[in-house]
Coordinates of C-alpha atoms in Angstrom, one line a residue:
M1 CA 68.2 18.3 262.5
H2 CA 65.9 21.9 263.9
F3 CA 67.9 24.9 263.2
S4 CA 66.6 28.6 264.2
I5 CA 67.5 32.3 265.5
P6 CA 64.9 33.0 267.5
E7 CA 66.5 35.8 269.1
T8 CA 69.4 38.2 269.0
E9 CA 71.8 39.9 272.2
V10 CA 73.5 43.6 271.9
R11 CA 77.0 42.9 273.4
S12 CA 80.6 44.5 272.9
D13 CA 83.9 42.6 271.9
E14 CA 87.1 43.1 273.7
N15 CA 87.4 46.7 272.4
G16 CA 84.2 47.9 273.7
S17 CA 82.2 48.1 270.7
T18 CA 78.7 46.8 270.6
Y19 CA 77.5 44.3 267.9
V20 CA 74.1 42.6 267.7
A21 CA 75.1 38.7 268.2
Y22 CA 72.3 36.1 266.1
N23 CA 72.0 32.6 268.4
I24 CA 71.6 29.6 266.2
H25 CA 69.2 27.0 268.5
V26 CA 69.6 23.7 267.8
N27 CA 66.7 21.6 268.3
G28 CA 65.8 24.6 270.6
V29 CA 69.3 24.7 272.6
L30 CA 71.6 27.5 271.9
H31 CA 74.5 26.3 270.0
C32 CA 76.4 29.0 268.8
R33 CA 76.3 33.2 268.8
V34 CA 77.4 34.4 265.5
R35 CA 78.1 38.1 264.3
Y36 CA 76.6 39.2 260.5
S37 CA 80.1 39.5 259.3
Q38 CA 81.4 35.8 260.6
L39 CA 78.0 34.4 258.2
L40 CA 79.2 36.2 255.2
G41 CA 82.4 35.3 255.8
L42 CA 80.9 31.6 255.4
H43 CA 78.8 33.1 252.6
E44 CA 81.2 33.8 251.2
Q45 CA 83.1 30.2 251.4
I46 CA 80.4 28.3 250.4
K47 CA 80.0 30.6 247.4
K48 CA 83.4 29.9 245.8
E49 CA 83.7 26.7 246.6
Y50 CA 80.0 25.4 244.9
G51 CA 79.1 28.6 242.8
N52 CA 76.5 30.9 243.1
N53 CA 73.6 28.6 241.6
V54 CA 74.2 26.0 244.4
V55 CA 74.2 28.9 247.7
P56 CA 70.5 30.5 249.0
A57 CA 70.2 33.9 249.2
F58 CA 72.0 36.0 251.8
P59 CA 70.9 39.5 253.5
P60 CA 72.9 42.0 252.1
K61 CA 75.0 44.8 253.8
K62 CA 73.9 47.1 255.3
I63 CA 75.9 50.9 255.2
F64 CA 74.3 52.7 258.3
T65 CA 73.7 51.3 261.6
L66 CA 69.9 49.1 261.8
T67 CA 67.0 50.3 263.0
P68 CA 65.4 47.3 265.9
A69 CA 62.6 46.8 262.5
E70 CA 65.9 46.0 260.4
V71 CA 67.5 44.0 263.0
E72 CA 64.2 41.8 263.4
Q73 CA 64.3 42.0 259.2
R74 CA 68.2 40.7 258.7
R75 CA 67.2 37.8 262.0
E76 CA 64.5 35.7 259.9
Q77 CA 66.4 36.5 256.7
L78 CA 69.8 34.4 257.8
E79 CA 67.9 31.8 259.9
K80 CA 65.8 31.3 256.3
Y81 CA 69.0 31.2 255.2
M82 CA 70.8 28.7 257.8
Q83 CA 67.9 26.6 257.6
A84 CA 68.7 26.2 253.4
V85 CA 72.2 25.7 253.6
R86 CA 71.3 22.5 256.5
Q87 CA 68.5 21.3 253.7
D88 CA 70.5 21.2 251.1
P89 CA 72.7 17.8 250.9
I90 CA 75.7 18.9 249.6
L91 CA 76.0 22.5 251.5
G92 CA 74.6 20.9 255.0
S93 CA 77.5 18.3 255.2
S94 CA 79.9 19.8 254.0
D95 CA 83.4 19.9 256.4
M96 CA 82.9 24.0 256.0
F97 CA 79.6 24.4 256.9
N98 CA 80.0 21.8 259.8
S99 CA 83.5 22.7 260.9
F100 CA 81.8 27.1 261.0
L101 CA 79.5 25.8 263.5
R102 CA 82.1 23.5 265.8
K103 CA 84.5 26.4 265.8
A104 CA 81.2 29.1 267.1
Q105 CA 80.1 26.5 269.4
Q106 CA 83.7 26.6 270.9
E107 CA 84.1 30.0 270.7
T108 CA 80.6 31.0 271.9
Q109 CA 81.0 28.7 274.8
Q110 CA 84.4 29.8 275.5
I111 CA 86.3 26.4 275.8
P112 CA 89.7 26.6 274.8
T113 CA 91.4 23.5 273.0
E114 CA 93.0 21.3 276.1
E115 CA 93.0 17.5 276.9
V116 CA 90.1 16.5 279.2
Q117 CA 88.5 13.1 279.6
L118 CA 85.1 12.6 278.3
E119 CA 82.5 9.9 280.1
I120 CA 81.1 8.3 277.4
Y121 CA 77.9 5.7 279.5
L122 CA 77.8 1.9 277.8
S123 CA 74.4 -0.2 278.8
N124 CA 76.7 -2.0 281.3
G125 CA 78.9 0.9 282.8
Q126 CA 81.1 3.6 281.1
V127 CA 84.2 4.2 279.8
K128 CA 86.8 7.2 279.8
V129 CA 88.5 8.3 277.0
N130 CA 91.1 11.3 276.3
I131 CA 90.8 13.8 273.7
L132 CA 90.5 17.7 273.0
T133 CA 87.7 19.5 273.2
S134 CA 88.2 20.4 269.9
D135 CA 87.4 16.9 268.8
Q136 CA 84.0 16.4 266.9
T137 CA 81.7 13.0 267.5
E138 CA 83.8 11.3 264.8
D139 CA 87.0 11.7 266.4
V140 CA 85.3 10.4 270.3
L141 CA 83.5 7.8 268.8
E142 CA 86.8 6.8 267.0
A143 CA 88.7 7.3 270.4
V144 CA 85.9 5.1 272.2
A145 CA 85.9 2.6 269.9
S146 CA 89.8 2.3 270.5
K147 CA 89.2 2.6 274.1
L148 CA 87.4 -0.5 273.8
D149 CA 89.4 -2.3 271.3
L150 CA 86.4 -2.4 268.4
P151 CA 87.1 -3.8 265.0
D152 CA 87.9 -0.3 262.7
E153 CA 85.1 -2.5 260.0
L154 CA 82.4 -1.9 263.3
V155 CA 82.4 1.3 264.6
G156 CA 80.1 2.6 261.9
Y157 CA 77.7 0.7 263.6
F158 CA 77.5 2.5 266.8
S159 CA 76.8 6.0 267.2
L160 CA 77.0 7.9 270.2
F161 CA 73.3 9.8 271.6
L162 CA 72.7 12.3 274.3
V163 CA 70.5 11.0 276.3
Q164 CA 69.0 12.6 279.8
E165 CA 68.2 11.1 282.7
R166 CA 65.1 11.1 284.8
G167 CA 63.8 11.1 288.0
D168 CA 62.0 8.1 287.7
G169 CA 65.2 6.0 286.9
G170 CA 64.2 6.4 283.1
C171 CA 66.2 8.2 280.0
T172 CA 65.4 10.0 277.7
Y173 CA 66.8 10.0 274.1
V174 CA 67.1 13.6 273.3
R175 CA 69.2 13.0 269.7
K176 CA 71.9 11.3 267.9
L177 CA 75.1 13.7 268.1
Q178 CA 76.0 15.3 264.8
E179 CA 79.0 16.6 262.9
F180 CA 78.1 19.7 263.4
E181 CA 79.2 20.4 266.9
L182 CA 81.5 19.2 269.5
P183 CA 80.3 16.1 271.9
Y184 CA 82.4 17.7 275.6
V185 CA 81.1 21.1 274.6
S186 CA 77.9 20.0 274.1
I187 CA 77.7 17.8 276.9
T188 CA 79.3 20.7 279.3
S189 CA 77.5 23.3 277.9
L190 CA 74.2 22.1 279.1
H191 CA 75.4 22.6 282.6
S192 CA 72.8 19.5 283.8
P193 CA 74.2 16.1 286.2
D194 CA 70.9 14.4 284.4
Y195 CA 72.8 14.8 280.7
R196 CA 74.5 12.2 279.6
I197 CA 76.5 10.9 275.7
V198 CA 75.9 7.2 275.5
L199 CA 76.6 4.4 273.3
R200 CA 74.4 2.7 270.8
K201 CA 73.9 0.4 268.3
S202 CA 72.8 2.8 265.3
Y203 CA 71.5 0.3 262.9
W204 CA 68.0 -1.0 262.6
D205 CA 67.8 -4.4 260.6
T206 CA 68.3 -7.2 263.0
A207 CA 70.2 -9.0 260.1
Y208 CA 73.4 -6.9 261.4
D209 CA 73.8 -8.2 264.4
S210 CA 75.4 -11.0 262.7
D211 CA 78.4 -8.6 262.0
V212 CA 78.6 -7.2 265.4
M213 CA 78.2 -10.6 267.7
D214 CA 81.3 -12.1 265.1
D215 CA 83.3 -10.1 267.0
R216 CA 84.2 -10.7 271.2
V217 CA 83.6 -6.7 271.8
G218 CA 81.1 -6.6 269.5
L219 CA 79.1 -9.0 270.7
N220 CA 79.8 -7.6 274.6
L221 CA 78.1 -4.3 273.5
L222 CA 74.9 -5.6 271.5
Y223 CA 74.7 -8.2 274.8
S224 CA 74.6 -5.5 277.5
Q225 CA 72.1 -3.5 275.3
T226 CA 69.6 -6.1 274.9
V227 CA 69.8 -6.7 278.6
S228 CA 69.4 -2.7 279.5
D229 CA 66.5 -2.1 276.9
I230 CA 64.8 -5.6 278.4
E231 CA 65.2 -4.2 282.0
R232 CA 63.4 -0.5 281.2
G233 CA 60.2 -2.3 279.3
W234 CA 61.7 -1.1 276.4
I235 CA 61.1 -5.2 275.0
L236 CA 58.0 -7.1 276.2
V237 CA 58.4 -10.3 277.6
N238 CA 56.1 -12.7 279.1
K239 CA 56.7 -14.7 281.4
E240 CA 58.2 -18.4 279.8
Q241 CA 60.6 -16.1 277.7
Q242 CA 62.1 -14.9 281.1
R243 CA 62.3 -18.3 282.1
Q244 CA 64.2 -19.0 278.5
L245 CA 66.1 -15.3 279.1
K246 CA 67.5 -15.9 281.8
S247 CA 68.7 -19.2 281.6
L248 CA 70.8 -18.0 278.9
Q249 CA 72.2 -15.8 281.4
E250 CA 73.0 -17.9 283.8
K251 CA 75.0 -20.0 281.4
G252 CA 76.4 -17.3 279.5
S253 CA 75.1 -18.5 276.3
K254 CA 74.6 -14.3 274.9
K255 CA 74.5 -15.5 271.4
E256 CA 71.3 -17.3 272.2
F257 CA 69.9 -15.1 274.4
I258 CA 70.0 -12.5 271.6
R259 CA 68.6 -14.7 269.0
L260 CA 65.9 -15.2 271.2
A261 CA 65.3 -11.6 272.7
Q262 CA 65.4 -10.6 268.0
T263 CA 62.1 -12.5 268.0
L264 CA 60.8 -10.6 271.0
K265 CA 58.0 -7.7 270.3
Y266 CA 60.0 -4.8 269.9
Y267 CA 63.8 -5.8 270.1
G268 CA 66.0 -3.0 268.4
Y269 CA 63.0 -0.4 269.5
I270 CA 63.5 3.1 271.2
K271 CA 61.1 4.5 272.8
F272 CA 59.7 7.6 273.5
D273 CA 58.4 9.6 276.1
P274 CA 54.3 9.8 276.3
C275 CA 52.9 12.4 274.0
I276 CA 50.1 14.0 272.1
T277 CA 48.5 12.6 268.8
D278 CA 45.8 13.9 266.0
F279 CA 45.1 10.1 265.4
P280 CA 42.7 8.5 265.6
E281 CA 41.5 11.7 267.1
K282 CA 42.7 14.5 268.3
G283 CA 44.2 14.9 272.0
C284 CA 45.2 11.6 271.9
H285 CA 47.9 10.3 274.6
V286 CA 50.0 8.2 272.7
I287 CA 53.4 6.5 273.8
V288 CA 56.0 6.5 270.4
S289 CA 58.3 3.8 269.4
A290 CA 60.6 3.6 266.6
G291 CA 62.3 -0.1 265.0
N292 CA 61.9 -2.4 262.9
N293 CA 61.0 0.1 259.8
E294 CA 58.3 1.2 261.5
L295 CA 56.5 4.3 264.1
N296 CA 54.8 2.2 266.8
F297 CA 52.1 3.7 268.6
H298 CA 50.6 2.8 272.1
I299 CA 47.3 5.4 272.2
K300 CA 45.3 5.9 274.9
L301 CA 42.0 7.5 273.5
P302 CA 39.8 10.0 275.5
N303 CA 37.2 7.1 276.1
D304 CA 40.3 5.9 277.9
Q305 CA 39.7 3.3 275.3
M306 CA 43.8 1.8 274.3
K307 CA 44.7 1.1 270.7
E308 CA 48.0 -0.5 269.3
G309 CA 49.1 -0.1 265.5
S310 CA 52.1 0.9 263.1
F311 CA 52.6 3.3 260.7
K312 CA 55.3 1.7 258.2
V313 CA 57.8 4.0 256.8
T314 CA 56.9 2.8 253.4
R315 CA 54.5 3.6 253.2
M316 CA 55.2 6.8 254.4
R317 CA 54.7 9.5 251.5
C318 CA 57.0 12.7 253.3
W319 CA 56.9 13.9 256.6
R320 CA 57.5 17.3 258.1
V321 CA 59.6 18.8 261.4
T322 CA 57.6 22.3 262.7
S323 CA 58.3 24.2 265.4
S324 CA 56.8 27.3 267.3
Q325 CA 57.3 29.1 269.7
V326 CA 55.2 28.7 273.3
P327 CA 55.3 31.6 275.8
V328 CA 56.3 30.3 279.3
T329 CA 54.2 32.6 281.4
N330 CA 55.9 31.1 285.0
G331 CA 52.8 31.5 286.9
T332 CA 51.7 34.6 285.4
A333 CA 48.4 35.6 284.3
N334 CA 49.4 38.0 282.0
P335 CA 52.3 36.6 280.0
S336 CA 54.2 39.8 278.9
S337 CA 56.1 40.8 275.6
S338 CA 59.6 39.8 276.7
S339 CA 59.0 36.5 278.4
K340 CA 60.7 33.6 277.5
C341 CA 59.4 31.1 274.9
D342 CA 59.4 27.1 274.6
V343 CA 60.1 25.7 271.4
K344 CA 57.2 23.5 270.5
L345 CA 57.9 20.7 267.9
E346 CA 55.5 18.7 265.6
L347 CA 56.6 15.6 263.6
A348 CA 53.5 14.7 261.0
F349 CA 53.7 12.4 258.4
E350 CA 50.9 11.4 255.3
Y351 CA 50.2 7.7 255.4
L352 CA 49.0 6.2 252.7
M353 CA 46.0 4.2 254.4
S354 CA 44.3 2.3 252.0
K355 CA 45.1 2.0 248.6
D356 CA 43.6 5.3 246.9
R357 CA 43.9 7.7 250.8
L358 CA 46.4 9.4 251.9
Q359 CA 46.7 11.2 255.2
W360 CA 48.8 13.5 257.5
V361 CA 49.5 12.3 261.0
T362 CA 50.9 15.0 263.3
I363 CA 52.8 13.9 266.9
T364 CA 53.6 17.0 269.3
S365 CA 56.8 16.0 271.0
Q366 CA 60.1 17.2 272.0
Q367 CA 61.1 13.8 269.8
A368 CA 60.0 15.2 267.2
I369 CA 63.5 15.9 265.5
M370 CA 65.2 12.2 267.3
M371 CA 61.5 10.2 265.8
S372 CA 62.4 12.5 262.0
I373 CA 66.0 11.3 262.7
C374 CA 64.5 7.3 262.8
L375 CA 63.0 8.2 259.6
Q376 CA 65.7 9.0 257.7
S377 CA 68.0 6.8 259.1
M378 CA 65.5 3.9 258.4
V379 CA 65.1 4.9 254.8
D380 CA 69.1 5.3 254.2
E381 CA 69.6 1.6 255.9
L382 CA 66.6 0.4 253.2
M383 CA 68.1 2.4 249.9
V384 CA 71.8 0.6 250.7
K385 CA 70.1 -2.6 251.3
K386 CA 68.2 -2.1 247.8
S387 CA 70.6 -1.1 246.1
G388 CA 72.6 -4.6 247.1
G389 CA 74.9 -3.1 250.0
S390 CA 75.6 -3.0 253.6
L391 CA 77.4 -1.6 256.6
K392 CA 80.1 -3.6 256.5
K393 CA 81.1 -2.7 252.9
Q394 CA 80.6 1.5 253.6
M395 CA 83.1 0.5 256.8
Q396 CA 85.6 -1.7 254.5
K397 CA 84.9 1.4 251.4
K398 CA 86.1 4.2 254.0
R399 CA 89.2 2.3 255.1
L400 CA 90.7 1.1 251.8
N401 CA 90.3 5.2 250.8
G402 CA 91.3 6.7 254.2
S403 CA 88.6 8.4 254.8
F404 CA 86.3 7.4 257.6
Q405 CA 87.2 11.1 259.5
R406 CA 83.8 13.3 259.2
S407 CA 85.7 15.4 257.1
D408 CA 86.4 13.3 254.1
S409 CA 83.0 11.1 254.0
Q410 CA 79.8 11.2 255.0
Q411 CA 78.3 9.3 257.8
A412 CA 76.6 5.8 256.4
V413 CA 73.3 7.2 257.5
K414 CA 72.8 10.5 257.1
S415 CA 70.5 13.1 259.3
P416 CA 67.3 14.1 257.6
P417 CA 67.0 17.3 255.9
L418 CA 66.0 20.4 258.2
L419 CA 61.8 20.8 258.0
D420 CA 61.5 24.7 259.4
S421 CA 58.3 26.8 260.9
P422 CA 54.8 25.7 257.9
D423 CA 55.5 28.6 255.7
A424 CA 52.0 28.8 253.1
S425 CA 54.0 29.9 249.9
R426 CA 56.0 26.3 250.1
E427 CA 55.7 22.6 252.4
Q428 CA 58.7 21.3 253.0
V429 CA 58.8 17.8 252.9
V430 CA 61.1 14.5 252.7
K431 CA 59.7 12.4 249.9
I432 CA 60.2 8.4 249.9
S433 CA 62.0 7.2 247.0
T434 CA 59.7 4.8 245.4
K435 CA 62.7 2.0 245.3
L436 CA 61.0 1.6 248.2
S437 CA 57.7 0.4 246.5
S438 CA 58.8 -3.5 246.6
V439 CA 59.1 -3.5 250.5
S440 CA 56.9 -6.2 252.2
L441 CA 54.7 -5.0 255.0
R442 CA 53.9 -7.0 257.8
G443 CA 50.5 -6.3 259.9
L444 CA 50.4 -6.3 263.8
S445 CA 52.2 -9.0 265.4
S446 CA 49.9 -10.7 268.1
S447 CA 50.7 -9.5 271.3
N448 CA 53.8 -12.6 273.1
S449 CA 52.9 -10.7 276.7
T450 CA 50.4 -10.5 279.1
G451 CA 50.6 -6.3 279.9
D452 CA 50.2 -5.7 275.7
I453 CA 47.1 -4.7 274.6
R454 CA 45.0 -7.2 272.2
G455 CA 41.9 -5.6 269.6
N456 CA 41.2 -2.3 268.4
D457 CA 44.6 -2.0 266.3
F458 CA 45.0 0.1 263.1
H459 CA 47.2 -0.6 260.6
G460 CA 47.1 0.2 257.0
N461 CA 47.0 -3.5 254.7
Y462 CA 47.4 -2.9 251.6
A463 CA 50.8 -2.9 248.7
F464 CA 52.7 -0.1 248.2
E465 CA 53.8 -1.0 245.0
G466 CA 52.7 0.7 241.7
I467 CA 52.4 3.7 243.3
G468 CA 55.0 6.4 242.4
D469 CA 55.8 10.5 243.4
D470 CA 53.9 11.6 240.0
D471 CA 50.9 9.6 241.4
L472 CA 50.7 10.5 245.1

């Protein structure tokens, strides 16, 4: 997730005294407003718990009232501090940090703690769960699982996602709901009926489908999601496959339906909105899909030529997300310095194109962070599998320890470290462990749909073995 403090506000407290509020944004959207003293209190707590050596530098207190220039300097320092804490694998996942953000979010939106009903959308309908407005993401997920009678050991196979419905009937996956937010507050603060919280499977390896299909509720959830993905065109189906699927559907053969769908192109992928890439040349329009341990590109070149190809996560040396402020002119020719700004997000990854050639590939998309989360969860899943573990074993361990709650343990699939705006003095990247070097690669699959693009594919087809971080 991308943390920033792009602006400050002068506000008044209940006694009429003015103070400077620092607006913390996540993915370009306001999450909470906090005072310097609140962040200082958090800093002191973290220092006490983890020691001075772990905690990043915090801007010092000032005796006199700050000048506008000093407020701006403090804003920049606090932004770097929040980014550094979030990026740290220990501090960023600590309940101390996450509970601070949850409390600040609730206070900012001025939503009292009370019992409410929250609507959660499924692929074939919705359920209403009774929760508290102060319930965190894991609490809400457990409430949904309980409502559906989904077994405890399968809860970790699913996640809650914030989704925006589009006018054309499609949907945009904005992000996976995180441990530092309150789902009810997050959805309410958007003030738009276009946003929904959706339950969807959160794993990539289709081998885990068997675990889910062994349970009646899990089977129904996976089946309805598969049907929905086919209907929206995320999974490619030719006429013969469509006929077979329809026959299985009419017979009520859900497992067989899913097993046939598993053989189809883009099964289990998440499809992103059209965006821009610089590969193979700048300014190319692209539709990116994430799945099967890869990012799939469906590209339209400037000369209208079409290309398709895949970038395997095991061949990515590292990746980063960067943000920049883009002025919103509202139709005026000369935007003033007070004009509002949109956040421009980019995902860039360094890819092993051939045995000795690395190349940066950049995607400009408002879903860049969601793409990054997908990449990180793919790596996490591969690492679990490489070590001989599984999602089921992790869920069983949590249940035995009685610590499924987010406050007591980290989630099975972690979100990626925060990567802030480009900085010439330090390039922040996510490195892929060399433990993944033995994972086999595949070329592009041949088209199995009449509407699919053939030929002009691009992909690296060299082994990643024997190349470690020192060599790259």
